Amino acid sequence: KDLLSEEDRAFLGIYINKVFLTDESLNAIRSRFEEESSVQLRHFLVDEWCSKIKDAIKKKDENDQLGNGMPSLDYNVGVGGNWKVVGPAHKQRFLEYQGDDTPTGCEGSDLCAGKYLHQIKALLFQSAAFGRWIGLLTSLGFPLGYRGKIRRFRPGLDYTVAHYGILTTNAVLDSTLCFCSGDGKQCTFDEATGELIGSDDDAVWESGDVGGFECYIAADESGEDQGPDAEYDEEDDTKLLSVYA
């Protein structure tokens, strides 16, 4: 049974690319998720929202002089304007937006990125319609709870490290919206010319030499934290899933 009403589809269509709201796409995505327990949807937002968020993020990076070969040695770069540092450093470091979603007066400034993302979080991700869409997409049903963060990972500065403090005893579904360099288009290889077709940013990101990823691992059943100096054993690698941003 289709759990999405026409009102749900109309509301979600304000934010989500309509290709992901058709019955054909929903069935294909559900099958992929049931098989692999993970799915990536490129060009997820409609052009209007995607463009203004990407423009705001680009302006923020330019003002902070981050990215595109501009490494920073200042760990406080970007802090302020409701962006707070999250630690401790031996486990994680990134900036989290802890402000409101009122975009009034931010046009043309670098304050819009956090505000726009907060709007997506509050208006879309926390909506009942999105919960029904996620439930239909994954076959897991309507979510029983919700928690979310708006994070900024500054190039060359920020990270998260797997540690026992983030272990979960109950199954959790992660839904992550990422904005990164490039146009999000799959690069292709021209065998005749030997050249890669696509933007340089997309090609570099797909290479895995730059960028970020989320890695899901099974906890050591012994319950012993061996510490950061423990020798890595490839044959004992418990990685379950690695998803590039």
CSV table of C-alpha atoms in Angstrom, one decimal:
chain,number,residue,atom,x,y,z
A,1,LYS,CA,0.0,0.0,0.0
A,2,ASP,CA,1.3,3.5,-0.9
A,3,LEU,CA,1.7,5.4,2.4
A,4,LEU,CA,2.4,8.7,0.6
A,5,SER,CA,-0.7,10.8,0.0
A,6,GLU,CA,-0.9,13.4,-2.8
A,7,GLU,CA,-0.5,16.1,-0.1
A,8,ASP,CA,2.8,14.3,1.0
A,9,ARG,CA,4.1,14.2,-2.5
A,10,ALA,CA,3.2,17.9,-3.1
A,11,PHE,CA,5.0,18.9,0.1
A,12,LEU,CA,8.1,16.8,-0.4
A,13,GLY,CA,8.3,18.1,-4.0
A,14,ILE,CA,9.0,21.6,-2.6
A,15,TYR,CA,12.4,20.3,-1.4
A,16,ILE,CA,13.1,16.8,-3.0
A,17,ASN,CA,13.9,16.1,-6.6
A,18,LYS,CA,10.6,14.8,-8.0
A,19,VAL,CA,12.3,11.9,-9.7
A,20,PHE,CA,12.7,10.3,-6.2
A,21,LEU,CA,8.9,10.7,-5.5
A,22,THR,CA,7.6,8.5,-8.4
A,23,ASP,CA,6.4,5.0,-7.7
A,24,GLU,CA,8.9,3.5,-10.2
A,25,SER,CA,11.9,5.2,-8.4
A,26,LEU,CA,10.6,4.4,-5.0
A,27,ASN,CA,10.4,0.7,-5.9
A,28,ALA,CA,13.8,0.6,-7.4
A,29,ILE,CA,15.4,2.4,-4.5
A,30,ARG,CA,13.7,0.2,-2.0
A,31,SER,CA,15.0,-2.9,-3.7
A,32,ARG,CA,18.5,-1.5,-3.7
A,33,PHE,CA,18.3,-0.6,-0.1
A,34,GLU,CA,16.9,-4.0,0.9
A,35,GLU,CA,19.8,-5.7,-0.9
A,36,GLU,CA,22.7,-3.5,0.2
A,37,SER,CA,21.4,-1.8,3.4
A,38,SER,CA,22.6,1.5,1.8
A,39,VAL,CA,21.7,3.8,-1.1
A,40,GLN,CA,23.0,7.1,-2.4
A,41,LEU,CA,20.7,9.6,-4.1
A,42,ARG,CA,22.6,12.2,-6.1
A,43,HIS,CA,20.9,15.6,-6.9
A,44,PHE,CA,18.6,14.9,-4.0
A,45,LEU,CA,17.2,18.5,-3.6
A,46,VAL,CA,15.4,20.5,-6.2
A,47,ASP,CA,17.5,23.0,-8.1
A,48,GLU,CA,16.3,26.0,-6.2
A,49,TRP,CA,17.3,24.8,-2.8
A,50,CYS,CA,20.5,23.1,-4.0
A,51,SER,CA,21.7,26.2,-5.8
A,52,LYS,CA,21.2,28.6,-2.9
A,53,ILE,CA,22.8,26.2,-0.4
A,54,LYS,CA,25.8,25.5,-2.6
A,55,ASP,CA,26.3,29.2,-3.3
A,56,ALA,CA,26.1,30.0,0.4
A,57,ILE,CA,28.6,27.2,1.3
A,58,LYS,CA,31.0,28.3,-1.4
A,59,LYS,CA,30.9,31.9,-0.2
A,60,LYS,CA,31.5,30.7,3.4
A,61,ASP,CA,34.6,28.7,2.3
A,62,GLU,CA,35.9,31.6,0.2
A,63,ASN,CA,35.5,34.0,3.1
A,64,ASP,CA,37.3,31.6,5.4
A,65,GLN,CA,39.9,30.8,2.8
A,66,LEU,CA,39.3,27.1,2.9
A,67,GLY,CA,39.5,24.4,0.3
A,68,ASN,CA,40.9,24.4,-3.3
A,69,GLY,CA,44.5,24.2,-2.3
A,70,MET,CA,44.1,26.7,0.6
A,71,PRO,CA,44.9,24.6,3.7
A,72,SER,CA,44.5,26.4,7.1
A,73,LEU,CA,46.5,26.0,10.2
A,74,ASP,CA,44.0,27.9,12.3
A,75,TYR,CA,41.7,25.5,14.1
A,76,ASN,CA,39.3,28.3,14.9
A,77,VAL,CA,38.7,29.3,11.3
A,78,GLY,CA,35.0,29.4,10.7
A,79,VAL,CA,34.0,29.5,14.4
A,80,GLY,CA,31.4,32.0,15.2
A,81,GLY,CA,28.0,33.1,13.8
A,82,ASN,CA,26.4,30.1,15.5
A,83,TRP,CA,29.0,27.6,14.3
A,84,LYS,CA,30.5,25.9,17.3
A,85,VAL,CA,33.5,23.5,17.6
A,86,VAL,CA,32.6,20.0,18.7
A,87,GLY,CA,35.2,17.7,20.3
A,88,PRO,CA,37.1,16.3,22.2
A,89,ALA,CA,39.9,16.3,19.6
A,90,HIS,CA,41.0,12.7,20.2
A,91,LYS,CA,37.6,11.5,19.1
A,92,GLN,CA,36.2,14.1,16.8
A,93,ARG,CA,36.4,17.7,15.6
A,94,PHE,CA,34.0,19.5,13.4
A,95,LEU,CA,31.8,22.6,13.5
A,96,GLU,CA,28.1,22.3,14.3
A,97,TYR,CA,25.5,25.0,13.5
A,98,GLN,CA,23.5,25.9,16.6
A,99,GLY,CA,21.3,28.7,15.5
A,100,ASP,CA,17.9,29.5,14.0
A,101,ASP,CA,16.6,29.1,10.5
A,102,THR,CA,15.6,32.7,9.9
A,103,PRO,CA,17.3,33.7,6.6
A,104,THR,CA,16.3,37.4,7.0
A,105,GLY,CA,19.2,39.7,6.4
A,106,CYS,CA,21.7,37.0,5.5
A,107,GLU,CA,21.5,37.4,1.7
A,108,GLY,CA,25.0,38.1,0.3
A,109,SER,CA,26.7,37.2,3.5
A,110,ASP,CA,28.4,33.9,4.7
A,111,LEU,CA,25.7,33.4,7.4
A,112,CYS,CA,23.2,31.8,5.0
A,113,ALA,CA,24.7,28.4,4.8
A,114,GLY,CA,23.9,27.4,8.4
A,115,LYS,CA,20.4,29.0,8.2
A,116,TYR,CA,19.5,27.3,4.9
A,117,LEU,CA,20.6,23.9,6.2
A,118,HIS,CA,18.7,24.5,9.4
A,119,GLN,CA,15.6,25.2,7.3
A,120,ILE,CA,16.0,21.9,5.5
A,121,LYS,CA,16.5,20.1,8.8
A,122,ALA,CA,13.5,21.6,10.5
A,123,LEU,CA,11.0,21.8,7.6
A,124,LEU,CA,11.9,18.7,5.7
A,125,PHE,CA,13.8,16.1,7.7
A,126,GLN,CA,11.7,16.6,10.8
A,127,SER,CA,8.4,16.5,8.9
A,128,ALA,CA,5.9,13.6,9.1
A,129,ALA,CA,5.8,13.5,5.3
A,130,PHE,CA,9.5,12.8,5.2
A,131,GLY,CA,9.1,10.1,7.9
A,132,ARG,CA,6.5,8.4,5.7
A,133,TRP,CA,8.8,8.7,2.7
A,134,ILE,CA,11.7,7.2,4.5
A,135,GLY,CA,9.6,4.4,5.8
A,136,LEU,CA,8.3,3.6,2.4
A,137,LEU,CA,11.8,3.9,0.9
A,138,THR,CA,13.4,1.5,3.4
A,139,SER,CA,10.5,-0.8,4.2
A,140,LEU,CA,11.3,-0.1,7.9
A,141,GLY,CA,8.1,1.8,8.6
A,142,PHE,CA,7.6,5.2,10.1
A,143,PRO,CA,10.6,6.3,12.3
A,144,LEU,CA,10.1,6.0,16.1
A,145,GLY,CA,12.4,8.9,16.8
A,146,TYR,CA,14.7,11.5,15.3
A,147,ARG,CA,17.9,13.3,16.1
A,148,GLY,CA,20.0,15.4,13.7
A,149,LYS,CA,23.0,17.7,13.4
A,150,ILE,CA,24.2,20.3,10.9
A,151,ARG,CA,27.9,19.7,10.6
A,152,ARG,CA,30.7,21.4,8.7
A,153,PHE,CA,33.9,19.5,8.0
A,154,ARG,CA,36.6,22.0,7.2
A,155,PRO,CA,39.2,20.7,4.6
A,156,GLY,CA,42.3,19.3,6.3
A,157,LEU,CA,41.0,20.1,9.8
A,158,ASP,CA,38.0,18.0,10.8
A,159,TYR,CA,37.2,14.4,11.3
A,160,THR,CA,35.4,11.8,13.5
A,161,VAL,CA,37.1,8.6,14.8
A,162,ALA,CA,35.3,5.4,15.7
A,163,HIS,CA,35.2,4.9,19.5
A,164,TYR,CA,33.2,3.0,22.1
A,165,GLY,CA,31.2,6.2,23.0
A,166,ILE,CA,29.3,6.0,19.8
A,167,LEU,CA,28.2,2.4,20.0
A,168,THR,CA,24.4,1.8,19.7
A,169,THR,CA,22.5,-1.0,21.2
A,170,ASN,CA,19.4,-0.4,19.0
A,171,ALA,CA,19.2,-0.4,15.2
A,172,VAL,CA,19.5,3.2,13.8
A,173,LEU,CA,18.8,4.4,10.3
A,174,ASP,CA,21.1,7.2,9.2
A,175,SER,CA,19.9,9.7,6.6
A,176,THR,CA,22.7,12.1,5.6
A,177,LEU,CA,22.6,15.0,3.3
A,178,CYS,CA,26.0,15.9,2.0
A,179,PHE,CA,27.3,18.9,0.0
A,180,CYS,CA,30.8,18.6,-1.5
A,181,SER,CA,32.9,19.9,-4.3
A,182,GLY,CA,31.8,19.2,-7.9
A,183,ASP,CA,28.5,18.8,-9.7
A,184,GLY,CA,27.7,15.3,-8.4
A,185,LYS,CA,27.9,13.8,-11.9
A,186,GLN,CA,29.4,10.4,-12.6
A,187,CYS,CA,32.6,10.8,-14.6
A,188,THR,CA,33.1,8.5,-17.6
A,189,PHE,CA,36.3,7.3,-19.4
A,190,ASP,CA,36.7,7.8,-23.1
A,191,GLU,CA,38.6,4.7,-24.3
A,192,ALA,CA,39.3,6.3,-27.7
A,193,THR,CA,41.0,9.4,-26.4
A,194,GLY,CA,42.1,8.0,-23.0
A,195,GLU,CA,40.6,11.0,-21.3
A,196,LEU,CA,38.2,11.3,-18.4
A,197,ILE,CA,34.9,13.1,-19.2
A,198,GLY,CA,33.5,15.2,-16.4
A,199,SER,CA,34.6,18.1,-14.1
A,200,ASP,CA,37.9,18.0,-12.4
A,201,ASP,CA,36.2,18.3,-9.0
A,202,ASP,CA,34.0,15.3,-9.6
A,203,ALA,CA,36.9,13.3,-10.9
A,204,VAL,CA,39.1,14.1,-7.9
A,205,TRP,CA,36.3,13.4,-5.4
A,206,GLU,CA,35.5,10.0,-7.0
A,207,SER,CA,39.2,9.0,-6.9
A,208,GLY,CA,39.0,8.8,-3.1
A,209,ASP,CA,42.2,10.8,-2.7
A,210,VAL,CA,40.2,13.7,-1.2
A,211,GLY,CA,36.9,14.0,0.6
A,212,GLY,CA,35.2,12.1,3.3
A,213,PHE,CA,33.3,8.9,4.0
A,214,GLU,CA,31.2,7.2,6.6
A,215,CYS,CA,32.4,3.8,7.8
A,216,TYR,CA,30.2,1.4,9.7
A,217,ILE,CA,31.9,-1.3,11.7
A,218,ALA,CA,31.0,-4.0,14.2
A,219,ALA,CA,32.2,-3.6,17.7
A,220,ASP,CA,34.8,-5.9,19.2
A,221,GLU,CA,32.8,-8.5,21.1
A,222,SER,CA,35.4,-8.6,23.7
A,223,GLY,CA,34.4,-5.2,24.8
A,224,GLU,CA,38.0,-4.1,25.2
A,225,ASP,CA,39.2,-0.8,23.7
A,226,GLN,CA,42.7,-1.5,22.5
A,227,GLY,CA,43.5,2.1,22.0
A,228,PRO,CA,44.9,4.1,19.1
A,229,ASP,CA,48.2,2.3,19.1
A,230,ALA,CA,46.8,-1.1,18.5
A,231,GLU,CA,48.2,-2.8,15.4
A,232,TYR,CA,45.8,-3.1,12.5
A,233,ASP,CA,44.9,-6.6,11.4
A,234,GLU,CA,43.4,-6.6,7.9
A,235,GLU,CA,42.2,-10.2,8.3
A,236,ASP,CA,40.3,-9.1,11.4
A,237,ASP,CA,38.7,-6.0,9.8
A,238,THR,CA,35.1,-5.7,11.0
A,239,LYS,CA,34.1,-3.0,8.5
A,240,LEU,CA,30.5,-3.6,7.4
A,241,LEU,CA,30.0,-0.7,5.1
A,242,SER,CA,31.9,2.3,3.8
A,243,VAL,CA,30.0,5.1,2.1
A,244,TYR,CA,31.7,8.0,0.3
A,245,ALA,CA,30.2,11.4,0.9
